Amino acid sequence: MNDIIIIGAGTAGLTAAIYGQRAGLSCKVFEKYAPGGQIVNSPSIENYPGMYGVSGYDYSMALFGQAQKLGAEIEFSEVTGIDFSGDIKKVITSSGEFEAKAVIIANGAARRKIGCKGEEEFEGRGVSYCATCDGAFFRGKTVAVVGGGESAFEETEYLSKICDKVYLIHRRDVFSAAKTAVDSVLKTKNVTVLTNSVIEEIKGENAVSFVAIKNRANGSISEIPLSAVFVAIGLIPENGIFKDVLKLDEAGYFDADENCETGIEGVFVAGDTRKKHLRQLVTAASDGAVAANAAAGYIRKKFSE
Ligand code: NAP
């Protein structure tokens, strides 16, 4: 049995593993995809203190290596169920059932979909949720990015360097991305920003060839020929397996505050999966440290009594 099971190997989960191992506790981390979480898709990180211009992939691999060097065990399996009823917590995964004295849930969130006609049909054939993964397939072509947050601006900046033309399509005329990112994209010659605009339909034969866009201000519909649509419209939590046991807010995020406690003794949450105002690397890392510290305190008290 491990001291702590951590669900998710993103920034929050791996930071929790680092802090847990350094507190002398054995940590086992379950991850269903790849280490790093959402940030693995970022072409360049500019807002993590002390780190400028490092790619999300390089950062993720460094964090993964650091947790492993400190002794954390990372297993690539999906968590499919939990039993938090006893003092020993049970976590059911695609590779079996595991027990621990404490659990830290750091399962992040998934990319939100537009939900328009053609999106699902053309996924992998011009509809993508990751510019750094798929951008190179559209070198020299015209593409669109949807969204007005950090991810949309990062992806637009990245694609503007490899594509002939990039449309940034946003549903409002105000952006939530950092001002430096917005200013830089607005100055980029091969980027056209379409505000108050939503994609009604993504069309094509075998692959994406154009989109129908509705202008929300005047209701007009226009069609733009292009080869790919990169969707960067935020995240949605995937906390369904916990919903009967732990409190979620109306959007499905864990209703836990800055101390990362859930209301169930020995179960903590960290990172993007919990209700918070600012979902950033730095806040995910902070949560990981707080949750591991709380789990360590709980284990010392509970299991040495
Ligand atoms: P986000 O910050 O939640 O922004 C989502 C954007 O998509 C907003 O512009 C939103 O518009 C728009 N949107 C939401 N639902 C939509 C829909 N159904 N149709 C069309 N547009 C829609 O998401 P994100 O940019 O993907 O970032 C996710 C999280 O990761 C954020 O917390 C972000 O700060 C963080 N992040 C951090 C870094 C970094 O630290 N380097 C990099 C990337 C992302 P409205 O404004 O109208 O709601």
mmCIF file of C-alpha atoms in Angstrom, residues 15-241:
data_model
loop_
_atom_site.group_PDB
_atom_site.id
_atom_site.type_symbol
_atom_site.label_atom_id
_atom_site.label_comp_id
_atom_site.label_asym_id
_atom_site.label_seq_id
_atom_site.Cartn_x
_atom_site.Cartn_y
_atom_site.Cartn_z
ATOM 1 C CA THR A 15 4.076 18.770 -7.646
ATOM 2 C CA ALA A 16 2.069 16.879 -5.016
ATOM 3 C CA ALA A 17 4.240 13.817 -5.720
ATOM 4 C CA ILE A 18 7.429 15.878 -5.327
ATOM 5 C CA TYR A 19 6.274 17.325 -2.017
ATOM 6 C CA GLY A 20 4.911 13.977 -0.815
ATOM 7 C CA GLN A 21 8.129 12.095 -1.590
ATOM 8 C CA ARG A 22 10.210 14.814 0.055
ATOM 9 C CA ALA A 23 8.020 14.474 3.162
ATOM 10 C CA GLY A 24 9.068 10.797 3.300
ATOM 11 C CA LEU A 25 5.773 9.429 1.946
ATOM 12 C CA SER A 26 5.432 6.950 -0.893
ATOM 13 C CA CYS A 27 3.406 8.390 -3.759
ATOM 14 C CA LYS A 28 1.814 6.547 -6.641
ATOM 15 C CA VAL A 29 0.483 8.674 -9.486
ATOM 16 C CA PHE A 30 -2.104 7.494 -12.026
ATOM 17 C CA GLU A 31 -2.286 9.218 -15.412
ATOM 18 C CA LYS A 32 -4.517 8.195 -18.293
ATOM 19 C CA TYR A 33 -2.770 10.172 -21.074
ATOM 20 C CA ALA A 34 0.706 11.687 -20.895
ATOM 21 C CA PRO A 35 2.552 13.542 -18.122
ATOM 22 C CA GLY A 36 2.163 17.301 -18.016
ATOM 23 C CA GLY A 37 -1.579 17.777 -18.473
ATOM 24 C CA GLN A 38 -2.897 20.739 -20.484
ATOM 25 C CA ILE A 39 0.438 22.589 -20.527
ATOM 26 C CA VAL A 40 2.043 19.909 -22.683
ATOM 27 C CA ASN A 41 0.246 21.620 -25.620
ATOM 28 C CA SER A 42 1.712 25.073 -24.918
ATOM 29 C CA PRO A 43 4.349 26.104 -27.444
ATOM 30 C CA SER A 44 6.082 28.391 -24.973
ATOM 31 C CA ILE A 45 5.648 29.184 -21.279
ATOM 32 C CA GLU A 46 6.227 32.806 -20.353
ATOM 33 C CA ASN A 47 4.375 33.261 -17.075
ATOM 34 C CA TYR A 48 5.928 30.743 -14.719
ATOM 35 C CA PRO A 49 8.367 32.513 -12.390
ATOM 36 C CA GLY A 50 11.978 31.896 -13.293
ATOM 37 C CA MET A 51 11.159 30.180 -16.562
ATOM 38 C CA TYR A 52 10.740 31.970 -19.886
ATOM 39 C CA GLY A 53 10.247 30.474 -23.324
ATOM 40 C CA VAL A 54 10.408 26.816 -22.300
ATOM 41 C CA SER A 55 8.014 24.614 -24.291
ATOM 42 C CA GLY A 56 5.141 22.927 -22.479
ATOM 43 C CA TYR A 57 6.512 19.560 -23.579
ATOM 44 C CA ASP A 58 10.031 20.187 -22.218
ATOM 45 C CA TYR A 59 8.602 21.543 -18.980
ATOM 46 C CA SER A 60 6.307 18.507 -18.614
ATOM 47 C CA MET A 61 9.139 16.043 -19.189
ATOM 48 C CA ALA A 62 11.367 17.878 -16.673
ATOM 49 C CA LEU A 63 8.603 17.789 -14.063
ATOM 50 C CA PHE A 64 7.912 14.117 -14.765
ATOM 51 C CA GLY A 65 11.634 13.303 -14.413
ATOM 52 C CA GLN A 66 11.892 15.290 -11.180
ATOM 53 C CA ALA A 67 8.997 13.385 -9.556
ATOM 54 C CA GLN A 68 10.495 10.060 -10.644
ATOM 55 C CA LYS A 69 13.984 10.984 -9.359
ATOM 56 C CA LEU A 70 12.457 11.656 -5.968
ATOM 57 C CA GLY A 71 10.942 8.167 -6.012
ATOM 58 C CA ALA A 72 7.347 8.734 -7.109
ATOM 59 C CA GLU A 73 5.855 5.847 -9.044
ATOM 60 C CA ILE A 74 3.890 6.904 -12.113
ATOM 61 C CA GLU A 75 1.517 4.454 -13.726
ATOM 62 C CA PHE A 76 -0.317 5.087 -16.992
ATOM 63 C CA SER A 77 -3.803 3.794 -16.179
ATOM 64 C CA GLU A 78 -7.226 5.369 -16.077
ATOM 65 C CA VAL A 79 -8.976 5.738 -12.733
ATOM 66 C CA THR A 80 -12.482 4.326 -13.178
ATOM 67 C CA GLY A 81 -13.824 4.192 -9.625
ATOM 68 C CA ILE A 82 -13.173 5.060 -5.987
ATOM 69 C CA ASP A 83 -14.160 3.942 -2.515
ATOM 70 C CA PHE A 84 -13.429 6.612 0.071
ATOM 71 C CA SER A 85 -15.683 5.124 2.780
ATOM 72 C CA GLY A 86 -12.974 3.699 5.062
ATOM 73 C CA ASP A 87 -9.749 5.001 6.614
ATOM 74 C CA ILE A 88 -7.896 3.201 3.834
ATOM 75 C CA LYS A 89 -8.931 4.731 0.533
ATOM 76 C CA LYS A 90 -9.449 2.550 -2.537
ATOM 77 C CA VAL A 91 -8.840 3.617 -6.116
ATOM 78 C CA ILE A 92 -9.944 1.387 -8.976
ATOM 79 C CA THR A 93 -8.017 1.734 -12.208
ATOM 80 C CA SER A 94 -7.846 0.050 -15.599
ATOM 81 C CA SER A 95 -4.916 -1.948 -14.190
ATOM 82 C CA GLY A 96 -6.459 -3.017 -10.877
ATOM 83 C CA GLU A 97 -7.469 -1.827 -7.423
ATOM 84 C CA PHE A 98 -5.035 0.142 -5.251
ATOM 85 C CA GLU A 99 -5.081 1.352 -1.643
ATOM 86 C CA ALA A 100 -3.570 4.332 0.123
ATOM 87 C CA LYS A 101 -3.795 6.272 3.364
ATOM 88 C CA ALA A 102 -4.663 9.462 1.481
ATOM 89 C CA VAL A 103 -5.725 10.460 -2.030
ATOM 90 C CA ILE A 104 -5.028 13.672 -3.921
ATOM 91 C CA ILE A 105 -7.276 14.238 -6.924
ATOM 92 C CA ALA A 106 -5.454 16.339 -9.517
ATOM 93 C CA ASN A 107 -7.193 15.147 -12.652
ATOM 94 C CA GLY A 108 -7.317 18.538 -14.368
ATOM 95 C CA ALA A 109 -9.961 19.247 -16.963
ATOM 96 C CA ALA A 110 -10.620 18.380 -20.615
ATOM 97 C CA ARG A 111 -10.814 20.665 -23.650
ATOM 98 C CA ARG A 112 -14.300 22.085 -24.261
ATOM 99 C CA LYS A 113 -15.896 21.465 -27.662
ATOM 100 C CA ILE A 114 -17.821 24.046 -29.715
ATOM 101 C CA GLY A 115 -20.731 21.702 -30.325
ATOM 102 C CA CYS A 116 -21.349 23.031 -33.854
ATOM 103 C CA LYS A 117 -22.273 20.990 -36.902
ATOM 104 C CA GLY A 118 -19.239 19.262 -38.436
ATOM 105 C CA GLU A 119 -16.982 19.538 -35.368
ATOM 106 C CA GLU A 120 -17.190 15.889 -34.386
ATOM 107 C CA GLU A 121 -17.308 14.668 -37.984
ATOM 108 C CA PHE A 122 -14.038 16.393 -38.906
ATOM 109 C CA GLU A 123 -12.092 15.777 -35.677
ATOM 110 C CA GLY A 124 -8.656 14.562 -36.800
ATOM 111 C CA ARG A 125 -9.404 15.703 -40.380
ATOM 112 C CA GLY A 126 -8.983 19.426 -39.845
ATOM 113 C CA VAL A 127 -10.584 19.920 -36.439
ATOM 114 C CA SER A 128 -7.936 19.912 -33.722
ATOM 115 C CA TYR A 129 -7.653 20.786 -30.036
ATOM 116 C CA CYS A 130 -3.864 21.200 -30.049
ATOM 117 C CA ALA A 131 -1.911 23.501 -32.359
ATOM 118 C CA THR A 132 1.517 22.260 -31.301
ATOM 119 C CA CYS A 133 0.438 18.667 -31.965
ATOM 120 C CA ASP A 134 -1.269 19.205 -35.335
ATOM 121 C CA GLY A 135 -0.186 22.645 -36.610
ATOM 122 C CA ALA A 136 2.624 21.262 -38.777
ATOM 123 C CA PHE A 137 0.064 19.366 -40.905
ATOM 124 C CA PHE A 138 -1.247 22.735 -42.065
ATOM 125 C CA ARG A 139 2.041 24.451 -42.907
ATOM 126 C CA GLY A 140 1.457 27.179 -45.519
ATOM 127 C CA LYS A 141 -2.338 26.808 -45.306
ATOM 128 C CA THR A 142 -5.159 28.997 -43.979
ATOM 129 C CA VAL A 143 -6.479 27.969 -40.556
ATOM 130 C CA ALA A 144 -8.702 29.327 -37.787
ATOM 131 C CA VAL A 145 -8.365 29.369 -34.026
ATOM 132 C CA VAL A 146 -11.517 29.673 -31.918
ATOM 133 C CA GLY A 147 -11.453 31.344 -28.492
ATOM 134 C CA GLY A 148 -10.374 34.504 -26.727
ATOM 135 C CA GLY A 149 -8.353 33.193 -23.774
ATOM 136 C CA GLU A 150 -4.684 32.369 -23.148
ATOM 137 C CA SER A 151 -4.779 29.153 -25.167
ATOM 138 C CA ALA A 152 -6.382 30.731 -28.241
ATOM 139 C CA PHE A 153 -3.781 33.520 -28.325
ATOM 140 C CA GLU A 154 -0.873 31.145 -27.738
ATOM 141 C CA GLU A 155 -2.108 28.884 -30.516
ATOM 142 C CA THR A 156 -2.684 31.813 -32.895
ATOM 143 C CA GLU A 157 0.832 33.109 -32.278
ATOM 144 C CA TYR A 158 2.277 29.650 -32.873
ATOM 145 C CA LEU A 159 0.255 28.976 -36.032
ATOM 146 C CA SER A 160 0.983 32.436 -37.492
ATOM 147 C CA LYS A 161 4.614 31.349 -37.805
ATOM 148 C CA ILE A 162 3.870 28.224 -39.845
ATOM 149 C CA CYS A 163 0.589 28.919 -41.625
ATOM 150 C CA ASP A 164 -0.102 31.321 -44.458
ATOM 151 C CA LYS A 165 -3.065 32.948 -42.727
ATOM 152 C CA VAL A 166 -4.746 32.563 -39.343
ATOM 153 C CA TYR A 167 -8.263 33.713 -38.419
ATOM 154 C CA LEU A 168 -8.849 34.172 -34.709
ATOM 155 C CA ILE A 169 -12.581 33.782 -34.143
ATOM 156 C CA HIS A 170 -13.996 34.953 -30.820
ATOM 157 C CA ARG A 171 -17.598 35.171 -29.665
ATOM 158 C CA ARG A 172 -17.206 38.543 -27.906
ATOM 159 C CA ASP A 173 -15.170 41.690 -28.556
ATOM 160 C CA VAL A 174 -13.275 41.461 -25.267
ATOM 161 C CA PHE A 175 -10.496 38.956 -24.688
ATOM 162 C CA SER A 176 -9.542 37.215 -21.457
ATOM 163 C CA ALA A 177 -5.941 36.490 -22.525
ATOM 164 C CA ALA A 178 -3.032 38.527 -21.117
ATOM 165 C CA LYS A 179 -2.672 41.973 -22.718
ATOM 166 C CA THR A 180 0.860 41.245 -23.967
ATOM 167 C CA ALA A 181 -0.406 38.193 -25.864
ATOM 168 C CA VAL A 182 -3.365 40.118 -27.321
ATOM 169 C CA ASP A 183 -1.199 43.069 -28.418
ATOM 170 C CA SER A 184 1.330 40.778 -30.046
ATOM 171 C CA VAL A 185 -1.313 38.867 -32.042
ATOM 172 C CA LEU A 186 -3.137 42.047 -33.100
ATOM 173 C CA LYS A 187 0.143 43.286 -34.591
ATOM 174 C CA THR A 188 0.800 40.077 -36.525
ATOM 175 C CA LYS A 189 0.284 40.681 -40.260
ATOM 176 C CA ASN A 190 -1.088 37.272 -41.272
ATOM 177 C CA VAL A 191 -3.660 37.149 -38.434
ATOM 178 C CA THR A 192 -7.229 38.405 -38.923
ATOM 179 C CA VAL A 193 -9.263 38.736 -35.758
ATOM 180 C CA LEU A 194 -13.030 38.213 -36.099
ATOM 181 C CA THR A 195 -14.869 39.303 -32.967
ATOM 182 C CA ASN A 196 -18.530 38.821 -32.072
ATOM 183 C CA SER A 197 -18.329 35.749 -34.282
ATOM 184 C CA VAL A 198 -19.204 32.102 -33.811
ATOM 185 C CA ILE A 199 -18.725 29.090 -36.036
ATOM 186 C CA GLU A 200 -22.104 27.748 -37.107
ATOM 187 C CA GLU A 201 -20.765 24.875 -39.175
ATOM 188 C CA ILE A 202 -17.500 23.251 -40.234
ATOM 189 C CA LYS A 203 -17.776 21.891 -43.747
ATOM 190 C CA GLY A 204 -15.834 19.846 -46.284
ATOM 191 C CA GLU A 205 -15.737 16.596 -48.226
ATOM 192 C CA ASN A 206 -13.065 14.312 -46.748
ATOM 193 C CA ALA A 207 -11.425 17.070 -44.718
ATOM 194 C CA VAL A 208 -12.268 20.585 -43.567
ATOM 195 C CA SER A 209 -12.489 23.038 -46.461
ATOM 196 C CA PHE A 210 -14.482 25.942 -45.058
ATOM 197 C CA VAL A 211 -16.460 27.270 -42.099
ATOM 198 C CA ALA A 212 -19.734 29.155 -41.862
ATOM 199 C CA ILE A 213 -19.431 32.019 -39.384
ATOM 200 C CA LYS A 214 -22.222 34.005 -37.831
ATOM 201 C CA ASN A 215 -21.656 37.600 -36.825
ATOM 202 C CA ARG A 216 -23.490 37.967 -33.506
ATOM 203 C CA ALA A 217 -23.769 41.734 -33.849
ATOM 204 C CA ASN A 218 -25.764 41.774 -37.107
ATOM 205 C CA GLY A 219 -26.746 38.110 -37.611
ATOM 206 C CA SER A 220 -24.992 37.850 -40.997
ATOM 207 C CA ILE A 221 -23.454 34.541 -42.091
ATOM 208 C CA SER A 222 -20.214 34.359 -44.062
ATOM 209 C CA GLU A 223 -18.114 31.472 -45.316
ATOM 210 C CA ILE A 224 -14.333 31.310 -45.065
ATOM 211 C CA PRO A 225 -12.294 28.770 -47.008
ATOM 212 C CA LEU A 226 -9.644 27.146 -44.785
ATOM 213 C CA SER A 227 -7.980 23.832 -43.993
ATOM 214 C CA ALA A 228 -8.198 23.533 -40.220
ATOM 215 C CA VAL A 229 -10.008 24.767 -37.136
ATOM 216 C CA PHE A 230 -8.126 24.790 -33.826
ATOM 217 C CA VAL A 231 -10.557 24.883 -30.929
ATOM 218 C CA ALA A 232 -9.225 26.607 -27.788
ATOM 219 C CA ILE A 233 -12.343 27.567 -25.854
ATOM 220 C CA GLY A 234 -11.475 26.442 -22.378
ATOM 221 C CA LEU A 235 -11.827 23.435 -20.205
ATOM 222 C CA ILE A 236 -14.519 21.270 -18.699
ATOM 223 C CA PRO A 237 -14.042 19.169 -15.581
ATOM 224 C CA GLU A 238 -14.345 15.389 -15.796
ATOM 225 C CA ASN A 239 -15.375 14.616 -12.249
ATOM 226 C CA GLY A 240 -18.292 12.273 -12.895
ATOM 227 C CA ILE A 241 -16.854 9.331 -10.930
#
